[in-house]
Amino acid sequence: MSLDPLNPTPEYLAFWRERHICTLTTTRPDGTPHVVPVGVTYDPEAGLARVISNKNSKKVRNVLAAQPDGARVAVCQMEGRRWATLEGRAVIRTDEEAVADAVARYAERYRRVPSPNPDRVVMEITLDRAMGRA
């Protein structure tokens, strides 16, 4: 079912606030998909999903390779028959404020503060599509 990522149903938003490991799909420079487990936070008011990561990770390198406009990506989660996918264009943010905000959102959703990491960045996904069944 297609949804408006800026105006999700209450059930869809509630599902994204539950603690679930997600997948992130980026595209490698050769065009093949790269799928990895990640933590994702969803902020429909800002139209963003966020993934914190190490600046040297393959997923970050994939997004940086698509600069300056960013890369098309998808994040997905599932539990039983419920599933949710968010799609959009990702860019990498390195400024302290953006990273700290993403870490705080991660800590709230996943109920744990990630270990300090001076190489942490945030993948910010500007959302344009949402699908799922929550």
PDB file of C-alpha atoms in Angstrom:
ATOM      1  CA  MET A   1       0.000   0.000   0.000  1.00  0.00           C
ATOM      2  CA  SER A   2       1.358   3.415  -0.986  1.00  0.00           C
ATOM      3  CA  LEU A   3       1.366   6.162   1.652  1.00  0.00           C
ATOM      4  CA  ASP A   4       2.314   9.812   1.935  1.00  0.00           C
ATOM      5  CA  PRO A   5       5.692   9.839   3.764  1.00  0.00           C
ATOM      6  CA  LEU A   6       4.917  13.319   5.142  1.00  0.00           C
ATOM      7  CA  ASN A   7       1.481  12.324   6.436  1.00  0.00           C
ATOM      8  CA  PRO A   8       1.599   8.672   7.549  1.00  0.00           C
ATOM      9  CA  THR A   9      -1.284   6.848   9.152  1.00  0.00           C
ATOM     10  CA  PRO A  10      -1.090   6.600  12.955  1.00  0.00           C
ATOM     11  CA  GLU A  11      -0.460   2.840  12.657  1.00  0.00           C
ATOM     12  CA  TYR A  12       2.389   3.315  10.183  1.00  0.00           C
ATOM     13  CA  LEU A  13       4.048   5.949  12.354  1.00  0.00           C
ATOM     14  CA  ALA A  14       3.615   3.802  15.471  1.00  0.00           C
ATOM     15  CA  PHE A  15       5.298   0.884  13.672  1.00  0.00           C
ATOM     16  CA  TRP A  16       8.284   3.129  12.849  1.00  0.00           C
ATOM     17  CA  ARG A  17       8.541   4.105  16.521  1.00  0.00           C
ATOM     18  CA  GLU A  18       8.788   0.498  17.681  1.00  0.00           C
ATOM     19  CA  ARG A  19      12.238  -0.990  18.134  1.00  0.00           C
ATOM     20  CA  HIS A  20      13.069  -2.886  14.922  1.00  0.00           C
ATOM     21  CA  ILE A  21      16.272  -3.525  13.056  1.00  0.00           C
ATOM     22  CA  CYS A  22      15.911  -2.292   9.496  1.00  0.00           C
ATOM     23  CA  THR A  23      17.649  -2.761   6.189  1.00  0.00           C
ATOM     24  CA  LEU A  24      19.188  -0.041   4.067  1.00  0.00           C
ATOM     25  CA  THR A  25      19.607  -0.547   0.349  1.00  0.00           C
ATOM     26  CA  THR A  26      22.122   1.590  -1.520  1.00  0.00           C
ATOM     27  CA  THR A  27      23.531   1.124  -4.996  1.00  0.00           C
ATOM     28  CA  ARG A  28      27.181   0.309  -5.571  1.00  0.00           C
ATOM     29  CA  PRO A  29      29.028   2.188  -8.322  1.00  0.00           C
ATOM     30  CA  ASP A  30      28.586  -0.879 -10.576  1.00  0.00           C
ATOM     31  CA  GLY A  31      24.782  -0.631 -10.176  1.00  0.00           C
ATOM     32  CA  THR A  32      24.301  -3.659  -7.921  1.00  0.00           C
ATOM     33  CA  PRO A  33      22.339  -3.351  -4.657  1.00  0.00           C
ATOM     34  CA  HIS A  34      24.130  -3.233  -1.307  1.00  0.00           C
ATOM     35  CA  VAL A  35      21.788  -4.233   1.549  1.00  0.00           C
ATOM     36  CA  VAL A  36      22.835  -3.967   5.197  1.00  0.00           C
ATOM     37  CA  PRO A  37      21.148  -3.992   8.624  1.00  0.00           C
ATOM     38  CA  VAL A  38      20.845  -0.559  10.248  1.00  0.00           C
ATOM     39  CA  GLY A  39      18.928   1.443  12.803  1.00  0.00           C
ATOM     40  CA  VAL A  40      16.614   4.027  11.214  1.00  0.00           C
ATOM     41  CA  THR A  41      14.658   6.932  12.616  1.00  0.00           C
ATOM     42  CA  TYR A  42      11.673   8.405  10.802  1.00  0.00           C
ATOM     43  CA  ASP A  43      10.745  12.072  11.065  1.00  0.00           C
ATOM     44  CA  PRO A  44       7.669  12.718   8.892  1.00  0.00           C
ATOM     45  CA  GLU A  45       7.401  16.344  10.052  1.00  0.00           C
ATOM     46  CA  ALA A  46      10.803  17.052   8.459  1.00  0.00           C
ATOM     47  CA  GLY A  47      10.269  14.526   5.648  1.00  0.00           C
ATOM     48  CA  LEU A  48      13.432  12.666   6.667  1.00  0.00           C
ATOM     49  CA  ALA A  49      14.721   9.282   7.710  1.00  0.00           C
ATOM     50  CA  ARG A  50      18.144   9.126   9.354  1.00  0.00           C
ATOM     51  CA  VAL A  51      20.807   6.434   9.654  1.00  0.00           C
ATOM     52  CA  ILE A  52      23.941   6.916  11.748  1.00  0.00           C
ATOM     53  CA  SER A  53      27.099   5.273  10.485  1.00  0.00           C
ATOM     54  CA  ASN A  54      30.871   5.327  10.341  1.00  0.00           C
ATOM     55  CA  LYS A  55      32.189   7.647   7.638  1.00  0.00           C
ATOM     56  CA  ASN A  56      34.294   4.791   6.199  1.00  0.00           C
ATOM     57  CA  SER A  57      31.419   2.319   5.735  1.00  0.00           C
ATOM     58  CA  LYS A  58      30.491   0.982   2.303  1.00  0.00           C
ATOM     59  CA  LYS A  59      26.965   2.392   2.564  1.00  0.00           C
ATOM     60  CA  VAL A  60      28.351   5.884   3.164  1.00  0.00           C
ATOM     61  CA  ARG A  61      30.852   5.509   0.327  1.00  0.00           C
ATOM     62  CA  ASN A  62      27.999   4.416  -1.988  1.00  0.00           C
ATOM     63  CA  VAL A  63      26.020   7.558  -1.180  1.00  0.00           C
ATOM     64  CA  LEU A  64      29.072   9.814  -1.502  1.00  0.00           C
ATOM     65  CA  ALA A  65      29.843   8.313  -4.921  1.00  0.00           C
ATOM     66  CA  ALA A  66      26.497   9.663  -6.155  1.00  0.00           C
ATOM     67  CA  GLN A  67      27.184  13.272  -5.048  1.00  0.00           C
ATOM     68  CA  PRO A  68      26.359  16.106  -5.406  1.00  0.00           C
ATOM     69  CA  ASP A  69      22.656  15.244  -5.617  1.00  0.00           C
ATOM     70  CA  GLY A  70      22.828  12.218  -3.332  1.00  0.00           C
ATOM     71  CA  ALA A  71      21.770   8.650  -3.975  1.00  0.00           C
ATOM     72  CA  ARG A  72      18.403   6.898  -4.209  1.00  0.00           C
ATOM     73  CA  VAL A  73      18.043   4.578  -1.214  1.00  0.00           C
ATOM     74  CA  ALA A  74      15.400   2.562   0.599  1.00  0.00           C
ATOM     75  CA  VAL A  75      15.021   1.578   4.237  1.00  0.00           C
ATOM     76  CA  CYS A  76      12.723  -1.232   5.272  1.00  0.00           C
ATOM     77  CA  GLN A  77      11.553  -3.020   8.388  1.00  0.00           C
ATOM     78  CA  MET A  78       9.272  -5.950   8.994  1.00  0.00           C
ATOM     79  CA  GLU A  79       7.706  -7.989  11.729  1.00  0.00           C
ATOM     80  CA  GLY A  80       5.417 -10.858  10.891  1.00  0.00           C
ATOM     81  CA  ARG A  81       2.946  -9.627   8.285  1.00  0.00           C
ATOM     82  CA  ARG A  82       3.680  -5.957   9.017  1.00  0.00           C
ATOM     83  CA  TRP A  83       6.223  -4.172   6.861  1.00  0.00           C
ATOM     84  CA  ALA A  84       7.209  -0.625   6.012  1.00  0.00           C
ATOM     85  CA  THR A  85       9.516   0.880   3.381  1.00  0.00           C
ATOM     86  CA  LEU A  86      10.660   4.479   3.041  1.00  0.00           C
ATOM     87  CA  GLU A  87      12.426   5.706  -0.105  1.00  0.00           C
ATOM     88  CA  GLY A  88      14.198   8.895  -1.025  1.00  0.00           C
ATOM     89  CA  ARG A  89      17.438  10.659  -1.838  1.00  0.00           C
ATOM     90  CA  ALA A  90      20.253  10.320   0.712  1.00  0.00           C
ATOM     91  CA  VAL A  91      23.099  12.689   1.479  1.00  0.00           C
ATOM     92  CA  ILE A  92      25.802  12.453   4.124  1.00  0.00           C
ATOM     93  CA  ARG A  93      25.924  15.084   6.871  1.00  0.00           C
ATOM     94  CA  THR A  94      29.065  15.502   8.953  1.00  0.00           C
ATOM     95  CA  ASP A  95      28.264  18.608  11.012  1.00  0.00           C
ATOM     96  CA  GLU A  96      28.173  18.038  14.780  1.00  0.00           C
ATOM     97  CA  GLU A  97      24.628  19.325  15.207  1.00  0.00           C
ATOM     98  CA  ALA A  98      23.137  16.990  12.595  1.00  0.00           C
ATOM     99  CA  VAL A  99      25.076  14.001  13.938  1.00  0.00           C
ATOM    100  CA  ALA A 100      24.111  14.757  17.561  1.00  0.00           C
ATOM    101  CA  ASP A 101      20.442  15.098  16.583  1.00  0.00           C
ATOM    102  CA  ALA A 102      20.535  11.771  14.724  1.00  0.00           C
ATOM    103  CA  VAL A 103      22.242  10.047  17.680  1.00  0.00           C
ATOM    104  CA  ALA A 104      19.584  11.398  20.071  1.00  0.00           C
ATOM    105  CA  ARG A 105      16.794  10.153  17.801  1.00  0.00           C
ATOM    106  CA  TYR A 106      18.504   6.744  17.539  1.00  0.00           C
ATOM    107  CA  ALA A 107      18.858   6.561  21.344  1.00  0.00           C
ATOM    108  CA  GLU A 108      15.160   7.316  21.768  1.00  0.00           C
ATOM    109  CA  ARG A 109      13.970   4.706  19.292  1.00  0.00           C
ATOM    110  CA  TYR A 110      16.446   1.955  20.170  1.00  0.00           C
ATOM    111  CA  ARG A 111      16.621   2.703  23.911  1.00  0.00           C
ATOM    112  CA  ARG A 112      20.411   2.810  23.963  1.00  0.00           C
ATOM    113  CA  VAL A 113      23.009   5.468  23.386  1.00  0.00           C
ATOM    114  CA  PRO A 114      25.579   4.402  20.800  1.00  0.00           C
ATOM    115  CA  SER A 115      29.223   4.392  21.860  1.00  0.00           C
ATOM    116  CA  PRO A 116      31.111   7.587  21.045  1.00  0.00           C
ATOM    117  CA  ASN A 117      32.597   7.533  17.558  1.00  0.00           C
ATOM    118  CA  PRO A 118      34.611  10.461  16.180  1.00  0.00           C
ATOM    119  CA  ASP A 119      34.065   9.059  12.669  1.00  0.00           C
ATOM    120  CA  ARG A 120      30.255   9.063  12.965  1.00  0.00           C
ATOM    121  CA  VAL A 121      28.177  10.685  10.229  1.00  0.00           C
ATOM    122  CA  VAL A 122      24.477  10.751   9.500  1.00  0.00           C
ATOM    123  CA  MET A 123      22.833   9.625   6.314  1.00  0.00           C
ATOM    124  CA  GLU A 124      19.888  11.940   5.845  1.00  0.00           C
ATOM    125  CA  ILE A 125      17.202  10.628   3.497  1.00  0.00           C
ATOM    126  CA  THR A 126      14.742  13.136   2.028  1.00  0.00           C
ATOM    127  CA  LEU A 127      11.637  11.013   1.664  1.00  0.00           C
ATOM    128  CA  ASP A 128       9.430  10.890  -1.405  1.00  0.00           C
ATOM    129  CA  ARG A 129       7.784   7.478  -1.117  1.00  0.00           C
ATOM    130  CA  ALA A 130       6.364   5.271   1.620  1.00  0.00           C
ATOM    131  CA  MET A 131       4.836   1.834   1.365  1.00  0.00           C
ATOM    132  CA  GLY A 132       3.770  -0.801   3.790  1.00  0.00           C
ATOM    133  CA  ARG A 133       1.206  -2.595   5.854  1.00  0.00           C
ATOM    134  CA  ALA A 134       1.313  -1.757   9.533  1.00  0.00           C
TER     135      ALA A 134
END
